[in-house]
Amino acid sequence: MVVRNDTPIEKVTSSIFVKREDLATLPPGPPFSKTRGLFQHLFLLSRLGIRCVGYVETAISMAGWAVAWLGKKMNMKVIIFDPQYKDDSKFPLPLHRQKWRQFGAQLVKMKAGRACVNWYIARRWMKKNVHQPWKLLPLGLPLNETALETFAQARKCIKDFPTIVVPVGSGTIACGIARALYRNQRLVGVMSRTGDVRRKFKFVVKWCEYPTHVDIVDPGYPYTKKVDIKTPFPCNPYYDTKAWQWLLEHEDELEKPILFWNIGA
């Protein structure tokens, strides 16, 4: 087993509760819930004959950690495209590189830049250098399997909460929760990086039976902006803490009780 079937809901205040999905992945995997569905996706790829997967990492993501860990479990070769910065000590990259190497991934240095551009550079590299069946995984791991696994989690536990607040990066976790919404509920997705709100909304609500019950908000954070506030539970300062801060600032506007969906720590 690589993920827990259930994670706890903890009471934070009389009106705010937290779904501890940062506990979804069993150690030594990363403390975030996108591992849900990733195992199934890699298993399917292996059944289709894929022997090598690549992933283009960013300065702050834990996705490469998950890919390296699960790839090793499945005897797949993993290649992590490692962004190079003049000073990466302010990011969690040193720890993440340690994890990639711990699980046997090959690291390929890549100039830091726009991830969508680097993805195509990485694909060209793999075409030239990998001589076995391979696949370059999509940026941010927006996997249907992850959305469906999140839906299964949410459907079991959200019914008593009129408002659910979730951080939104790729939007994959929000997709699963949106699919699980009941008629009288509202989902608020808080973007961890400033961007196209309408595009993100369309991505999430295509999973949803009640699209008018979904809101995507953009507090305006740059992607690598770290929010250092004290939280009553482990919370990722590049993703989840941004949504937690938004919740605290807008609590009076939200119907209660509120469930905060904590993706990672």
Coordinates of C-alpha atoms in Angstrom, one line a residue, residues 3-260:
V3 CA -1.5 5.7 0.2
R4 CA -3.9 5.6 3.1
N5 CA -7.5 4.7 2.3
D6 CA -8.7 7.5 4.6
T7 CA -7.1 10.5 6.2
P8 CA -8.5 12.3 9.3
I9 CA -10.7 15.3 9.5
E10 CA -9.5 17.5 12.5
K11 CA -11.3 20.3 14.2
V12 CA -9.4 23.6 14.0
T13 CA -12.0 26.0 15.4
S14 CA -15.7 25.8 16.2
S15 CA -16.4 26.4 12.5
I16 CA -13.3 25.3 10.6
F17 CA -12.2 21.7 10.0
V18 CA -9.2 20.4 8.1
K19 CA -9.0 17.3 5.9
R20 CA -5.5 16.1 6.5
E21 CA -4.6 14.8 3.0
D22 CA -1.0 15.7 3.7
L23 CA -1.1 12.4 5.4
A24 CA -2.3 10.5 2.3
T25 CA 1.0 9.2 1.2
L26 CA 2.9 6.7 3.4
P27 CA 6.6 7.4 4.1
P28 CA 9.1 7.6 2.5
G29 CA 6.8 9.1 -0.1
P30 CA 6.1 12.9 -0.1
P31 CA 3.6 14.5 2.3
F32 CA 1.0 15.3 -0.3
S33 CA -2.1 13.7 -1.8
K34 CA -1.3 13.8 -5.6
T35 CA 0.2 10.3 -5.1
R36 CA -3.4 9.2 -5.1
G37 CA -3.9 8.0 -8.7
L38 CA -0.2 8.3 -9.7
F39 CA 0.4 4.7 -8.7
Q40 CA -2.5 3.5 -10.9
H41 CA -1.3 5.7 -13.8
L42 CA 2.3 4.3 -13.7
F43 CA 0.9 0.7 -13.3
L44 CA -1.2 1.3 -16.5
L45 CA 1.9 2.6 -18.3
S46 CA 3.9 -0.4 -17.3
R47 CA 1.2 -2.7 -18.6
L48 CA 1.4 -0.9 -21.9
G49 CA 5.1 -1.6 -22.1
I50 CA 6.5 1.7 -20.8
R51 CA 9.8 1.2 -19.1
C52 CA 10.9 4.7 -18.5
V53 CA 9.1 7.9 -17.4
G54 CA 10.4 11.5 -17.2
Y55 CA 9.2 14.5 -15.3
V56 CA 10.1 18.2 -15.6
E57 CA 10.4 19.6 -12.1
T58 CA 10.0 23.1 -10.7
A59 CA 11.6 24.9 -7.9
I60 CA 9.0 23.9 -5.3
S61 CA 7.0 20.9 -6.5
M62 CA 7.0 17.5 -4.7
A63 CA 5.7 15.7 -7.8
G64 CA 9.2 14.5 -8.8
W65 CA 9.7 13.0 -5.4
A66 CA 6.5 11.0 -5.9
V67 CA 7.4 9.9 -9.4
A68 CA 10.9 8.8 -8.3
W69 CA 9.5 6.9 -5.3
L70 CA 6.8 5.0 -7.1
G71 CA 8.9 4.5 -10.2
K72 CA 11.4 2.6 -8.1
K73 CA 8.6 0.5 -6.6
M74 CA 7.5 -0.5 -10.1
N75 CA 11.0 -1.1 -11.4
M76 CA 10.7 1.8 -13.9
K77 CA 13.6 4.0 -14.9
V78 CA 12.8 7.6 -13.8
I79 CA 14.4 10.7 -15.3
I80 CA 13.9 14.0 -13.4
F81 CA 14.7 17.2 -15.3
D82 CA 16.3 19.3 -12.6
P83 CA 15.9 23.1 -12.9
Q84 CA 19.1 25.0 -12.2
Y85 CA 19.0 28.3 -10.4
K86 CA 21.9 30.7 -9.4
D87 CA 20.8 30.2 -5.8
D88 CA 18.3 27.4 -5.1
S89 CA 18.9 27.4 -1.3
K90 CA 15.8 29.4 -0.8
F91 CA 13.7 26.6 -2.4
P92 CA 13.2 23.0 -1.3
L93 CA 15.2 21.8 -4.3
P94 CA 18.2 20.5 -2.2
L95 CA 15.9 18.2 -0.2
H96 CA 14.1 17.1 -3.3
R97 CA 17.3 16.3 -5.2
Q98 CA 18.3 14.1 -2.2
K99 CA 14.9 12.3 -2.5
W100 CA 15.2 11.8 -6.3
R101 CA 18.7 10.3 -5.9
Q102 CA 17.6 8.2 -2.9
F103 CA 15.0 6.5 -5.1
G104 CA 17.4 6.0 -8.0
A105 CA 16.2 8.6 -10.4
Q106 CA 18.5 10.0 -13.1
L107 CA 18.9 13.8 -12.8
V108 CA 19.3 15.8 -16.0
K109 CA 20.2 19.4 -15.5
M110 CA 18.0 22.0 -17.2
K111 CA 18.1 25.7 -17.2
A112 CA 15.4 27.1 -15.1
G113 CA 12.7 28.8 -17.1
R114 CA 9.1 28.4 -18.2
A115 CA 8.1 24.8 -17.4
C116 CA 5.9 24.5 -20.5
V117 CA 8.9 25.4 -22.7
N118 CA 11.2 23.1 -20.7
W119 CA 8.7 20.2 -21.2
Y120 CA 9.3 20.3 -24.9
I121 CA 13.1 20.5 -24.4
A122 CA 12.9 17.5 -22.2
R123 CA 10.8 15.6 -24.7
R124 CA 13.5 16.2 -27.4
W125 CA 16.2 15.0 -24.9
M126 CA 14.3 11.8 -24.2
K127 CA 13.7 11.1 -27.9
K128 CA 17.5 11.4 -28.5
N129 CA 18.8 9.6 -25.4
V130 CA 16.3 7.1 -24.1
H131 CA 16.4 3.7 -26.0
Q132 CA 13.5 1.9 -24.4
P133 CA 9.7 2.7 -24.4
W134 CA 9.2 5.9 -22.5
K135 CA 6.7 8.6 -21.6
L136 CA 7.2 12.2 -20.4
L137 CA 4.6 12.8 -17.7
P138 CA 2.5 16.0 -18.0
L139 CA 3.4 19.1 -16.0
G140 CA 1.8 19.1 -12.5
L141 CA 0.5 15.6 -12.9
P142 CA -3.1 16.5 -13.9
L143 CA -4.1 12.8 -14.0
N144 CA -7.7 11.6 -14.3
E145 CA -6.8 8.8 -11.9
T146 CA -5.8 11.3 -9.2
A147 CA -9.1 13.3 -9.7
L148 CA -11.1 10.0 -9.4
E149 CA -9.2 8.9 -6.3
T150 CA -9.8 12.3 -4.7
F151 CA -13.5 12.1 -5.7
A152 CA -13.7 8.8 -3.8
Q153 CA -12.2 10.4 -0.7
A154 CA -14.4 13.5 -0.9
R155 CA -17.7 11.7 -1.4
K156 CA -17.2 9.9 1.9
C157 CA -16.6 13.0 4.0
I158 CA -17.8 16.4 2.6
K159 CA -21.6 16.0 3.0
D160 CA -21.8 18.0 6.3
F161 CA -19.8 21.0 5.1
P162 CA -21.5 23.7 3.1
T163 CA -18.2 25.2 2.1
I164 CA -15.0 23.4 1.1
V165 CA -11.8 25.4 0.5
V166 CA -8.9 23.9 -1.4
P167 CA -5.6 25.2 -2.8
V168 CA -5.4 25.1 -6.6
G169 CA -2.2 24.5 -8.5
S170 CA -2.9 22.3 -11.5
G171 CA -6.5 22.0 -10.3
T172 CA -6.5 18.2 -10.3
I173 CA -7.5 17.8 -6.6
A174 CA -10.2 20.4 -7.0
C175 CA -11.6 18.4 -9.9
G176 CA -12.1 15.4 -7.7
I177 CA -13.8 17.4 -5.0
A178 CA -16.0 19.3 -7.5
R179 CA -17.2 15.9 -8.8
A180 CA -18.2 14.9 -5.3
L181 CA -20.2 18.1 -4.5
Y182 CA -23.7 17.8 -3.2
R183 CA -26.4 20.3 -4.4
N184 CA -26.2 22.6 -1.4
Q185 CA -22.4 23.0 -1.3
R186 CA -19.8 25.5 -2.5
L187 CA -16.2 24.7 -3.5
V188 CA -13.7 27.6 -3.4
G189 CA -10.4 26.9 -5.1
V190 CA -7.6 29.3 -4.1
M191 CA -4.9 29.6 -6.8
S192 CA -1.4 29.2 -5.5
R193 CA 0.0 31.2 -8.4
T194 CA -1.6 34.1 -10.3
G195 CA -3.0 33.2 -13.7
D196 CA -6.0 32.7 -15.9
V197 CA -8.9 32.3 -13.5
R198 CA -11.4 31.5 -16.2
R199 CA -9.3 28.8 -17.7
K200 CA -8.8 27.2 -14.4
F201 CA -12.5 27.4 -13.6
K202 CA -13.3 25.6 -16.9
F203 CA -10.8 22.9 -16.1
V204 CA -12.4 22.2 -12.7
V205 CA -16.1 22.5 -13.6
K206 CA -15.9 20.0 -16.4
W207 CA -15.9 17.4 -13.7
C208 CA -18.8 19.0 -11.8
E209 CA -22.5 18.3 -11.8
Y210 CA -23.2 21.7 -10.2
P211 CA -20.8 24.2 -11.9
T212 CA -22.5 27.2 -10.4
H213 CA -21.3 26.0 -7.0
V214 CA -17.6 26.3 -7.8
D215 CA -15.5 29.5 -7.4
I216 CA -11.9 30.0 -8.3
V217 CA -10.1 32.9 -6.7
D218 CA -6.7 34.4 -7.4
P219 CA -5.0 36.2 -4.5
G220 CA -2.2 37.2 -6.9
Y221 CA 0.8 35.2 -5.6
P222 CA 3.8 34.5 -7.8
Y223 CA 4.4 30.8 -8.1
T224 CA 7.6 30.7 -5.9
K225 CA 6.3 33.1 -3.3
K226 CA 6.4 31.5 0.1
V227 CA 3.8 32.4 2.7
D228 CA 5.2 32.0 6.2
I229 CA 2.3 32.1 8.7
K230 CA 1.8 29.9 11.6
T231 CA -0.7 27.1 10.8
P232 CA -2.4 24.7 13.3
F233 CA -1.4 21.7 11.1
P234 CA 1.5 20.9 8.7
C235 CA 0.9 23.0 5.6
N236 CA 3.0 23.6 2.5
P237 CA 4.0 27.3 2.4
Y238 CA 4.1 27.4 -1.4
Y239 CA 0.6 26.0 -2.0
D240 CA -1.7 25.2 0.9
T241 CA -0.7 28.0 3.3
K242 CA -1.8 30.5 0.6
A243 CA -5.3 29.0 0.6
W244 CA -5.3 28.9 4.4
Q245 CA -4.5 32.6 4.6
W246 CA -7.3 33.4 2.2
L247 CA -9.7 31.4 4.2
L248 CA -8.8 33.2 7.4
E249 CA -9.2 36.6 5.7
H250 CA -12.6 35.7 4.2
E251 CA -14.0 33.4 6.9
D252 CA -16.9 35.8 7.7
E253 CA -18.1 35.6 4.1
L254 CA -18.3 31.8 4.0
E255 CA -21.2 29.5 5.1
K256 CA -20.1 27.3 8.0
P257 CA -18.9 24.8 8.9
I258 CA -16.0 25.1 6.5
L259 CA -13.7 22.2 5.5
F260 CA -10.2 23.1 4.4

